[in-house]
Short mmCIF file of C-alpha atoms in Angstrom, two decimals:
data_model
loop_
_atom_site.label_atom_id
_atom_site.label_comp_id
_atom_site.label_asym_id
_atom_site.label_seq_id
_atom_site.Cartn_x
_atom_site.Cartn_y
_atom_site.Cartn_z
CA UNK D 1 14.62 29.88 -18.80
CA UNK D 2 16.89 26.86 -18.23
CA UNK D 3 15.44 23.38 -18.55
CA UNK D 4 14.60 21.98 -15.12
CA UNK D 5 16.55 18.87 -14.21
CA UNK D 6 14.26 15.92 -13.54
CA UNK D 7 15.61 12.53 -12.56
CA UNK D 8 14.15 9.25 -11.36
CA UNK D 9 15.93 6.86 -9.00
CA UNK D 10 14.75 3.25 -8.67
CA UNK D 11 14.87 2.45 -4.96
CA UNK D 12 12.63 -0.62 -5.07
CA UNK D 13 10.75 -3.04 -7.32
CA UNK D 14 13.85 -3.14 -9.54
CA UNK D 15 15.23 -6.64 -9.85
CA UNK D 16 12.42 -7.92 -7.65
CA UNK D 17 8.64 -7.73 -7.30
CA UNK D 18 8.39 -5.94 -3.95
CA UNK D 19 9.58 -2.80 -2.17
CA UNK D 20 8.12 -0.29 -4.64
CA UNK D 21 9.88 3.07 -4.19
CA UNK D 22 10.67 5.59 -6.93
CA UNK D 23 12.39 8.88 -6.08
CA UNK D 24 11.57 11.78 -8.40
CA UNK D 25 14.02 14.66 -8.03
CA UNK D 26 13.15 18.01 -9.62
CA UNK D 27 15.61 20.87 -9.89
CA UNK D 28 14.60 24.49 -9.21
CA UNK D 29 12.90 26.55 -11.92
CA UNK D 30 15.96 28.80 -12.31
CA UNK D 31 18.12 25.81 -13.20
CA UNK D 32 20.40 26.33 -10.21
CA UNK D 33 21.51 23.79 -7.66
CA UNK D 34 19.47 24.96 -4.66
CA UNK D 35 15.88 24.23 -3.74
CA UNK D 36 15.38 20.91 -5.49
CA UNK D 37 12.19 18.97 -4.80
CA UNK D 38 12.09 15.27 -3.90
CA UNK D 39 8.91 13.22 -4.27
CA UNK D 40 8.70 9.52 -3.42
CA UNK D 41 6.23 7.46 -5.43
CA UNK D 42 5.16 4.53 -3.24
CA UNK D 43 6.93 3.50 -0.04
CA UNK D 44 6.78 -0.26 0.14
CA UNK D 45 8.70 -2.83 2.14
CA UNK D 46 10.77 -5.55 0.55
CA UNK D 47 9.39 -9.04 1.03
CA UNK D 48 10.49 -12.53 0.06
CA UNK D 49 14.18 -13.38 -0.27
CA UNK D 50 16.45 -12.38 2.62
CA UNK D 51 18.79 -10.33 0.43
CA UNK D 52 15.91 -7.98 -0.31
CA UNK D 53 14.32 -8.02 3.15
CA UNK D 54 17.62 -6.85 4.64
CA UNK D 55 17.37 -3.68 2.55
CA UNK D 56 14.42 -2.61 4.71
CA UNK D 57 16.96 -2.05 7.49
CA UNK D 58 19.56 -0.14 5.48
CA UNK D 59 19.95 3.61 5.81
CA UNK D 60 17.60 5.28 3.35
CA UNK D 61 19.58 6.60 0.34
CA UNK D 62 18.48 10.20 0.99
CA UNK D 63 17.53 11.93 4.22
CA UNK D 64 13.76 11.24 4.58
CA UNK D 65 13.36 14.75 6.01
CA UNK D 66 14.30 16.13 2.57
CA UNK D 67 11.43 14.32 0.83
CA UNK D 68 8.62 16.82 0.32
CA UNK D 69 5.79 14.41 -0.53
CA UNK D 70 4.90 10.76 -0.85
CA UNK D 71 2.50 9.75 -3.61
CA UNK D 72 0.81 6.34 -3.36
CA UNK D 73 -0.65 4.07 -6.01
CA UNK D 74 -2.41 1.61 -3.67
CA UNK D 75 -2.49 0.06 -0.20
CA UNK D 76 -0.66 -3.25 -0.49
CA UNK D 77 2.18 -3.62 2.01
CA UNK D 78 4.87 -3.71 -0.68
CA UNK D 79 3.71 -0.23 -1.74
CA UNK D 80 2.90 1.44 1.62
CA UNK D 81 4.56 -0.64 4.34
CA UNK D 82 7.74 1.46 4.62
CA UNK D 83 5.88 4.70 5.34
CA UNK D 84 6.15 4.55 9.16
CA UNK D 85 9.89 3.84 8.85
CA UNK D 86 10.23 7.03 6.79
CA UNK D 87 8.32 8.97 9.44
CA UNK D 88 10.51 7.45 12.15
CA UNK D 89 13.54 8.78 10.23
CA UNK D 90 12.20 12.31 9.85
CA UNK D 91 9.71 12.45 6.97
CA UNK D 92 6.78 14.73 7.78
CA UNK D 93 5.28 15.80 4.47
CA UNK D 94 1.90 14.95 2.96
CA UNK D 95 1.07 11.41 1.83
CA UNK D 96 -1.32 11.72 -1.09
CA UNK D 97 -3.63 8.87 -2.09
CA UNK D 98 -7.21 8.10 -3.04
CA UNK D 99 -9.74 7.74 -0.23
CA UNK D 100 -9.95 3.98 -0.79
CA UNK D 101 -6.17 3.66 -0.49
CA UNK D 102 -6.16 5.79 2.65
CA UNK D 103 -8.82 3.63 4.29
CA UNK D 104 -7.09 0.35 3.45
CA UNK D 105 -3.60 1.68 4.24
CA UNK D 106 -4.77 2.51 7.75
CA UNK D 107 -5.72 -1.15 8.24
CA UNK D 108 -2.56 -2.52 6.60
CA UNK D 109 -0.17 -0.23 8.50
CA UNK D 110 -1.73 -0.79 11.91
CA UNK D 111 -1.48 -4.52 11.39
CA UNK D 112 2.11 -4.19 10.14
CA UNK D 113 3.12 -2.09 13.16
CA UNK D 114 1.71 -4.69 15.52
CA UNK D 115 3.50 -7.51 13.68
CA UNK D 116 6.79 -5.58 13.75
CA UNK D 117 6.54 -5.20 17.52
CA UNK D 118 5.62 -8.86 18.00
CA UNK D 119 8.52 -10.05 15.83
CA UNK D 120 11.01 -7.96 17.81
CA UNK D 121 9.64 -9.24 21.10
CA UNK D 122 9.78 -12.86 19.91
CA UNK D 123 13.41 -12.36 18.85
CA UNK D 124 14.19 -10.85 22.24
CA UNK D 125 12.58 -13.70 24.16
CA UNK D 126 13.98 -16.41 21.87
CA UNK D 127 17.49 -14.99 21.90
CA UNK D 128 17.99 -15.72 18.21
CA UNK D 129 18.64 -12.14 17.10
CA UNK D 130 22.24 -11.01 16.59
CA UNK D 131 21.25 -7.81 18.42
CA UNK D 132 21.20 -7.68 22.21
CA UNK D 133 18.02 -5.60 22.16
CA UNK D 134 16.25 -6.26 18.82
CA UNK D 135 14.05 -3.39 17.69
CA UNK D 136 11.16 -3.30 15.21
CA UNK D 137 11.54 -1.53 11.88
CA UNK D 138 8.79 0.68 13.32
CA UNK D 139 6.11 0.37 15.96
CA UNK D 140 2.45 1.24 16.44
CA UNK D 141 3.40 4.73 17.64
CA UNK D 142 5.17 5.39 14.33
CA UNK D 143 2.05 4.19 12.50
CA UNK D 144 -0.16 6.59 14.45
CA UNK D 145 2.28 9.40 13.64
CA UNK D 146 1.99 8.49 9.95
CA UNK D 147 -1.78 8.29 9.48
CA UNK D 148 -2.49 12.05 10.00
CA UNK D 149 -0.15 12.83 7.09
CA UNK D 150 -2.58 11.34 4.54
CA UNK D 151 -4.32 13.74 2.16
CA UNK D 152 -6.94 12.29 -0.15
CA UNK D 153 -7.32 12.98 -3.85
CA UNK D 154 -10.00 12.25 -6.44
CA UNK D 155 -9.62 10.07 -9.52
CA UNK D 156 -9.08 11.86 -12.83
CA UNK D 157 -8.48 15.31 -11.38
CA UNK D 158 -5.26 17.32 -11.65
CA UNK D 159 -3.70 17.99 -8.23
CA UNK D 160 -1.32 20.93 -7.89
CA UNK D 161 1.65 19.87 -5.75
CA UNK D 162 3.33 23.26 -5.99
CA UNK D 163 6.58 24.25 -7.72
CA UNK D 164 5.00 23.52 -11.09
CA UNK D 165 4.29 19.86 -10.26
CA UNK D 166 0.91 18.40 -11.22
CA UNK D 167 -0.27 14.89 -10.30
CA UNK D 168 -3.21 12.87 -11.58
CA UNK D 169 -4.60 9.54 -10.32
CA UNK D 170 -6.40 7.17 -12.75
CA UNK D 171 -8.14 3.93 -11.76
CA UNK D 172 -5.88 0.88 -12.04
CA UNK D 173 -8.52 -1.79 -11.33
CA UNK D 174 -6.23 -3.80 -9.04
CA UNK D 175 -7.70 -3.37 -5.54
CA UNK D 176 -10.05 -0.83 -4.02
CA UNK D 177 -8.54 2.65 -4.37
CA UNK D 178 -5.72 1.54 -6.65
CA UNK D 179 -4.47 3.99 -9.25
CA UNK D 180 -1.86 4.78 -11.83
CA UNK D 181 -0.23 8.13 -11.08
CA UNK D 182 1.04 10.65 -13.63
CA UNK D 183 3.43 13.42 -12.56
CA UNK D 184 4.11 16.37 -14.87
CA UNK D 185 6.70 19.09 -14.31
CA UNK D 186 9.04 21.32 -16.28
CA UNK D 187 8.01 20.21 -19.75
CA UNK D 188 8.16 16.48 -19.00
CA UNK D 189 5.87 13.82 -17.57
CA UNK D 190 6.18 10.34 -16.12
CA UNK D 191 3.42 7.80 -15.59
CA UNK D 192 3.63 5.14 -12.87
CA UNK D 193 1.36 2.21 -13.60
CA UNK D 194 1.22 0.95 -10.02
CA UNK D 195 -0.16 -2.58 -9.95
CA UNK D 196 -2.52 -2.94 -12.89
CA UNK D 197 -5.67 -5.02 -12.80
CA UNK D 198 -7.16 -7.05 -15.59
CA UNK D 199 -9.62 -5.52 -18.04
CA UNK D 200 -12.47 -6.11 -15.59
CA UNK D 201 -12.41 -6.56 -11.82
CA UNK D 202 -15.25 -8.75 -10.47
CA UNK D 203 -16.18 -6.18 -7.80
CA UNK D 204 -14.62 -2.85 -8.70
CA UNK D 205 -14.96 -0.34 -11.50
CA UNK D 206 -12.72 -1.06 -14.47
CA UNK D 207 -9.32 0.51 -14.83
CA UNK D 208 -9.13 3.76 -16.77
CA UNK D 209 -6.72 5.11 -19.35
CA UNK D 210 -4.32 7.79 -18.09
CA UNK D 211 -3.04 10.63 -20.27
CA UNK D 212 -0.03 9.80 -22.42
CA UNK D 213 3.36 10.61 -20.88
CA UNK D 214 6.94 11.13 -21.98
CA UNK D 215 8.11 8.26 -19.76
CA UNK D 216 6.29 5.26 -18.31
CA UNK D 217 7.16 3.02 -15.36
CA UNK D 218 5.21 -0.20 -15.91
CA UNK D 219 4.85 -3.19 -13.61
CA UNK D 220 5.52 -6.71 -14.92
CA UNK D 221 4.43 -9.07 -12.14
CA UNK D 222 2.76 -11.45 -14.61
CA UNK D 223 4.57 -10.18 -17.69
CA UNK D 224 5.56 -13.66 -18.83
CA UNK D 225 2.17 -15.40 -18.73
CA UNK D 226 -1.49 -15.32 -19.65
CA UNK D 227 -4.28 -15.98 -17.17
CA UNK D 228 -6.59 -18.94 -17.85
CA UNK D 229 -10.01 -18.11 -19.28
CA UNK D 230 -12.08 -21.30 -18.85
CA UNK D 231 -15.55 -21.70 -20.32
CA UNK D 232 -16.92 -22.53 -16.86
CA UNK D 233 -15.55 -20.22 -14.17
CA UNK D 234 -14.04 -21.58 -10.96
CA UNK D 235 -14.66 -25.20 -11.84
CA UNK D 236 -11.90 -26.59 -9.56
CA UNK D 237 -13.29 -24.69 -6.56
CA UNK D 238 -16.91 -25.67 -7.19
CA UNK D 239 -16.06 -29.33 -7.69
CA UNK D 240 -13.80 -29.45 -4.63
CA UNK D 241 -16.36 -27.81 -2.34
CA UNK D 242 -19.11 -30.17 -3.49
CA UNK D 243 -16.90 -33.27 -3.08
CA UNK D 244 -15.76 -32.21 0.36
CA UNK D 245 -19.20 -31.41 1.73
CA UNK D 246 -20.60 -34.67 0.31
CA UNK D 247 -18.06 -36.68 2.33
CA UNK D 248 -18.70 -34.70 5.51
CA UNK D 249 -15.55 -32.61 5.40
CA UNK D 250 -14.74 -28.93 5.90
CA UNK D 251 -13.14 -26.54 3.41
CA UNK D 252 -10.46 -24.05 4.41
CA UNK D 253 -9.41 -21.29 2.01
CA UNK D 254 -6.25 -19.34 2.92
CA UNK D 255 -6.71 -15.84 1.49
CA UNK D 256 -5.08 -12.44 1.71
CA UNK D 257 -7.10 -10.02 3.82
CA UNK D 258 -7.31 -7.19 1.27
CA UNK D 259 -9.24 -7.84 -1.95
CA UNK D 260 -8.65 -11.62 -2.14
CA UNK D 261 -11.01 -12.45 0.73
CA UNK D 262 -13.68 -10.21 -0.79
CA UNK D 263 -13.27 -11.88 -4.20
CA UNK D 264 -13.49 -15.36 -2.67
CA UNK D 265 -16.76 -14.37 -0.98
CA UNK D 266 -18.12 -13.07 -4.29
CA UNK D 267 -17.36 -16.39 -6.00
CA UNK D 268 -18.90 -18.40 -3.15
CA UNK D 269 -22.10 -16.31 -3.36
CA UNK D 270 -22.24 -16.86 -7.14
CA UNK D 271 -21.68 -20.61 -6.79
CA UNK D 272 -24.40 -20.94 -4.16
CA UNK D 273 -26.90 -18.83 -6.11
CA UNK D 274 -26.34 -20.92 -9.23
CA UNK D 275 -26.66 -24.19 -7.33
CA UNK D 276 -23.13 -25.32 -8.17
CA UNK D 277 -22.27 -25.79 -4.47
CA UNK D 278 -24.51 -26.46 -1.45
CA UNK D 279 -25.58 -23.64 0.83
CA UNK D 280 -23.44 -23.97 3.96
CA UNK D 281 -22.08 -21.53 6.54
CA UNK D 282 -19.15 -19.42 5.37
CA UNK D 283 -16.75 -18.10 8.00
CA UNK D 284 -14.43 -15.11 7.58
CA UNK D 285 -11.83 -15.62 10.30
CA UNK D 286 -9.46 -12.67 10.05
CA UNK D 287 -9.81 -9.34 11.89
CA UNK D 288 -7.87 -7.57 9.14
CA UNK D 289 -10.02 -9.09 6.39
CA UNK D 290 -13.18 -8.09 8.23
CA UNK D 291 -11.97 -4.49 8.53
CA UNK D 292 -11.15 -4.48 4.82
CA UNK D 293 -14.57 -6.00 4.11
CA UNK D 294 -16.17 -3.03 5.87
CA UNK D 295 -14.33 -0.70 3.49
CA UNK D 296 -15.51 -2.70 0.47
CA UNK D 297 -19.06 -2.56 1.84
CA UNK D 298 -18.95 1.25 2.04
CA UNK D 299 -20.81 2.11 -1.15
CA UNK D 300 -20.28 5.84 -0.52
CA UNK D 301 -16.73 5.39 -1.82
CA UNK D 302 -18.15 4.81 -5.30
CA UNK D 303 -15.67 2.00 -6.00
CA UNK D 304 -18.04 -0.88 -6.78
CA UNK D 305 -19.08 -1.74 -10.31
CA UNK D 306 -22.52 -0.47 -11.33
CA UNK D 307 -23.78 -4.06 -11.57
CA UNK D 308 -22.50 -5.08 -8.10
CA UNK D 309 -23.80 -4.34 -4.63
CA UNK D 310 -22.66 -5.55 -1.23
CA UNK D 311 -25.12 -8.43 -1.24
CA UNK D 312 -23.19 -9.90 -4.17
CA UNK D 313 -20.24 -10.71 -1.89
CA UNK D 314 -21.89 -11.03 1.52
CA UNK D 315 -25.31 -12.42 0.63
CA UNK D 316 -24.80 -16.12 1.40
CA UNK D 317 -27.40 -17.77 3.68
CA UNK D 318 -25.05 -17.74 6.70
CA UNK D 319 -21.98 -15.51 6.90
CA UNK D 320 -20.08 -15.82 10.18
CA UNK D 321 -17.69 -12.98 10.98
CA UNK D 322 -15.19 -14.26 13.56
CA UNK D 323 -13.70 -11.00 14.76
CA UNK D 324 -12.40 -12.10 18.17
CA UNK D 325 -9.92 -14.83 19.07
CA UNK D 326 -12.58 -16.47 21.21
CA UNK D 327 -14.91 -16.71 18.21
CA UNK D 328 -12.05 -18.12 16.15
CA UNK D 329 -11.20 -20.79 18.72
CA UNK D 330 -14.86 -21.75 19.03
CA UNK D 331 -14.79 -22.90 15.41
CA UNK D 332 -12.42 -25.71 16.42
CA UNK D 333 -15.30 -27.31 18.30
CA UNK D 334 -17.48 -27.43 15.19
CA UNK D 335 -17.40 -30.34 12.77
CA UNK D 336 -20.49 -29.54 10.74
CA UNK D 337 -19.90 -28.77 7.04
CA UNK D 338 -18.65 -25.22 6.47
CA UNK D 339 -16.22 -23.12 4.48
CA UNK D 340 -13.57 -21.20 6.42
CA UNK D 341 -11.81 -18.24 4.75
CA UNK D 342 -8.83 -17.13 6.81
CA UNK D 343 -5.52 -15.33 6.34
CA UNK D 344 -2.73 -15.50 5.52
CA UNK D 345 -2.84 -16.28 1.83
CA UNK D 346 0.53 -18.09 1.81
CA UNK D 347 -0.13 -19.86 5.14
CA UNK D 348 2.74 -18.02 6.83
CA UNK D 349 0.80 -16.79 9.85
CA UNK D 350 -2.59 -15.76 11.12
CA UNK D 351 -5.60 -17.76 12.17
CA UNK D 352 -5.50 -20.10 9.20
CA UNK D 353 -2.71 -21.97 10.98
CA UNK D 354 -4.83 -23.36 13.80
CA UNK D 355 -7.53 -24.39 11.32
CA UNK D 356 -4.99 -26.24 9.19
CA UNK D 357 -3.44 -27.92 12.24
CA UNK D 358 -6.88 -29.39 12.93
CA UNK D 359 -8.06 -30.09 9.39
CA UNK D 360 -4.99 -31.18 7.41
CA UNK D 361 -4.71 -34.69 8.92
CA UNK D 362 -8.27 -35.68 7.88
CA UNK D 363 -8.79 -36.98 4.33
CA UNK D 364 -12.37 -35.68 4.31
CA UNK D 365 -11.24 -32.05 4.40
CA UNK D 366 -9.95 -29.83 1.59
CA UNK D 367 -7.59 -26.85 1.32
CA UNK D 368 -8.23 -24.54 -1.64
CA UNK D 369 -5.30 -22.29 -2.60
CA UNK D 370 -6.39 -19.14 -4.42
CA UNK D 371 -3.17 -17.27 -5.06
CA UNK D 372 0.53 -17.42 -5.80
CA UNK D 373 2.52 -19.37 -3.20
CA UNK D 374 6.04 -18.01 -2.93
CA UNK D 375 9.04 -20.31 -2.61
CA UNK D 376 9.79 -21.21 0.98
CA UNK D 377 6.26 -20.67 2.29
CA UNK D 378 4.01 -23.28 3.87
CA UNK D 379 1.56 -22.63 1.09
CA UNK D 380 4.16 -23.65 -1.51
CA UNK D 381 4.96 -26.82 0.48
CA UNK D 382 1.28 -27.76 0.67
CA UNK D 383 0.81 -26.95 -3.03
CA UNK D 384 3.77 -29.13 -4.01
CA UNK D 385 2.45 -32.14 -2.12
CA UNK D 386 4.37 -32.11 1.15
CA UNK D 387 3.36 -35.01 3.36
CA UNK D 388 3.74 -32.88 6.49
CA UNK D 389 4.18 -29.21 7.36
CA UNK D 390 5.45 -27.56 10.54
CA UNK D 391 2.88 -25.44 12.37
CA UNK D 392 3.61 -23.82 15.75
CA UNK D 393 6.55 -26.13 16.36
CA UNK D 394 4.76 -29.38 15.47
CA UNK D 395 4.78 -31.39 12.25
CA UNK D 396 1.25 -31.90 10.93
CA UNK D 397 0.43 -34.69 8.49
CA UNK D 398 -1.15 -33.54 5.22
CA UNK D 399 -3.91 -35.98 4.34
CA UNK D 400 -6.52 -33.43 3.28
CA UNK D 401 -7.19 -32.83 -0.40
CA UNK D 402 -5.35 -29.83 -1.85
CA UNK D 403 -6.82 -27.89 -4.79
CA UNK D 404 -5.62 -24.77 -6.58
CA UNK D 405 -7.97 -22.27 -8.23
CA UNK D 406 -5.92 -20.09 -10.60
CA UNK D 407 -8.67 -17.66 -11.59
CA UNK D 408 -8.44 -15.20 -8.71
CA UNK D 409 -5.52 -13.05 -9.77
CA UNK D 410 -6.31 -9.34 -10.14
CA UNK D 411 -2.87 -8.64 -11.59
CA UNK D 412 -2.99 -8.02 -15.30
CA UNK D 413 -1.28 -10.68 -17.40
CA UNK D 414 1.08 -9.87 -20.27
CA UNK D 415 -1.72 -9.11 -22.72
CA UNK D 416 -3.50 -6.91 -20.17
CA UNK D 417 -0.32 -4.91 -19.59
CA UNK D 418 0.38 -4.52 -23.31
CA UNK D 419 -3.20 -3.35 -23.90
CA UNK D 420 -2.82 -0.74 -21.15
CA UNK D 421 0.37 0.57 -22.76
CA UNK D 422 -1.17 0.53 -26.23
CA UNK D 423 -4.21 2.47 -25.00
CA UNK D 424 -2.02 5.37 -23.88
CA UNK D 425 -2.14 6.46 -27.51
CA UNK D 426 1.36 7.84 -27.84
CA UNK D 427 4.77 6.22 -27.75
CA UNK D 428 6.78 7.32 -24.71
CA UNK D 429 10.50 7.94 -24.97
CA UNK D 430 11.16 4.99 -22.64
CA UNK D 431 9.17 2.36 -20.78
CA UNK D 432 10.91 1.31 -17.56
CA UNK D 433 9.82 -2.24 -16.71
CA UNK D 434 9.74 -2.86 -12.96
CA UNK D 435 7.93 -4.82 -10.26
CA UNK D 436 8.79 -8.25 -11.65
CA UNK D 437 11.34 -10.96 -11.11
CA UNK D 438 14.37 -10.22 -13.26
CA UNK D 439 13.69 -12.83 -15.95
CA UNK D 440 10.00 -11.91 -16.08
CA UNK D 441 10.74 -8.19 -16.43
CA UNK D 442 13.21 -8.85 -19.24
CA UNK D 443 10.71 -11.08 -21.01
CA UNK D 444 8.03 -8.41 -20.84
CA UNK D 445 10.42 -5.66 -21.98
CA UNK D 446 11.16 -7.86 -24.98
CA UNK D 447 7.46 -8.14 -25.79
CA UNK D 448 7.06 -4.36 -25.61
CA UNK D 449 9.95 -3.92 -28.04
CA UNK D 450 8.68 -6.61 -30.38
CA UNK D 451 4.93 -5.93 -30.39
CA UNK D 452 4.82 -2.14 -29.86
CA UNK D 453 8.25 -1.25 -31.26
CA UNK D 454 8.90 0.94 -28.21
CA UNK D 455 12.08 1.37 -26.19
CA UNK D 456 11.73 -0.73 -23.04
CA UNK D 457 14.44 -1.27 -20.42
CA UNK D 458 14.70 -3.06 -17.08
CA UNK D 459 16.34 -0.67 -14.60
CA UNK D 460 18.63 -1.96 -11.88
CA UNK D 461 18.25 -1.20 -8.20
CA UNK D 462 19.60 2.27 -7.42
CA UNK D 463 19.81 3.35 -11.08
CA UNK D 464 19.26 7.04 -11.89
CA UNK D 465 17.76 8.14 -15.21
CA UNK D 466 17.02 11.53 -16.72
CA UNK D 467 13.40 12.40 -17.44
CA UNK D 468 14.22 15.34 -19.68
CA UNK D 469 12.87 14.27 -23.09
CA UNK D 470 15.59 13.83 -25.67
CA UNK D 471 18.38 14.82 -23.30
CA UNK D 472 19.29 11.68 -21.38
CA UNK D 473 23.07 12.14 -21.26
CA UNK D 474 24.68 10.15 -18.44
CA UNK D 475 27.39 12.77 -17.86
CA UNK D 476 24.70 15.32 -17.04
CA UNK D 477 23.15 13.24 -14.25
CA UNK D 478 23.67 14.08 -10.56
CA UNK D 479 25.43 11.63 -8.20
CA UNK D 480 23.39 8.49 -7.54
CA UNK D 481 21.83 8.88 -4.05
CA UNK D 482 21.59 5.07 -3.77
CA UNK D 483 25.31 4.65 -4.40
#
């Protein structure tokens, strides 16, 4: 029997961190040209720089109706946020993911659909779009058409996708439900790392070790750095909270709704229990974060570490869940000491804006940044010491103290990623380094070559590679669907 043709096309997270999309194309078992199978691994939107965001609006390189399946690693928007656009363009196959990913993706996609509609309406009213009738990338109807397509899978079980394809999900330890996914077909296999967590997640079960594969697609978000490992954890946060409360101020912590908010709550509970900060009310002011918190609280999912229960991240003396806009606005009338956790993490939108508009001008207050602040965001401006920032059309003076806690990342650093590769136990033919800024990805590929003595390359956007072991001849490859 002829060797089945298997190729991989990099349609996202190549040359940039976001937009994860990998198209696996499998030829028929008889080796002919008819009946090929197309599977998309992750379906994320591009974020950040305009040159990449514009790609969200380009015609998809292949007809979405010809994609048989979508396989997801986890529920972050840059891995799932393009799904409703695919459905809008004709995709109707199964979307396979763990139960945790399905639950969180439902929250993420509904929020994204609403934001897409609001952005289009604002452009229409403001008249700043080049289109006479600006349209969203997708709307809430497209999201509701997408959600029934989800089919859940278990960790560490082989899933028969038909046509000789077998998939397996292994814990990645990044966020709830996150996984690395291995696809095997026709005498070859490819492992997609997804976003990898560190060796231990503060709330979730540790990442696992997938079976070895002929080819590996490995993320490199933090492939050029090592995370700090201080003797005393979260010292900057503890000191800042104590200072602020002592001078009668309030603390606001911008945080991403999924995973980051839950981790911040866990640290605040730990700090209060150990007496390192005073016991004061803690507010979660984000509808999306509260919905995600409900998923994290669902112990039936079996995602929490054995030594963690829900009280470990919700058990502070007073937890205020501000689910409605009225409850959020009511906080503006309170000046008693408290800690407010609100999205968004980079201060680009959400309820954190009205809290900052009130609190930034007062030297008694403090803003604690807990994550990476991308260039061009308000969070980056605040982090870099801007004396004023523009919020809702008005410039707000920044007199509040600004502190950064760098210990919250649940992305593996370079050593974490190398350990994950090393633990696979067998050298793959090639490691494709993706999901990193270009210089970072190249740096990490160099470390793989130097420390593991493996072949590691940084693919370009739209590149097609053969996944037939030992037979990667460019002249044998089909036309590049991405042009």
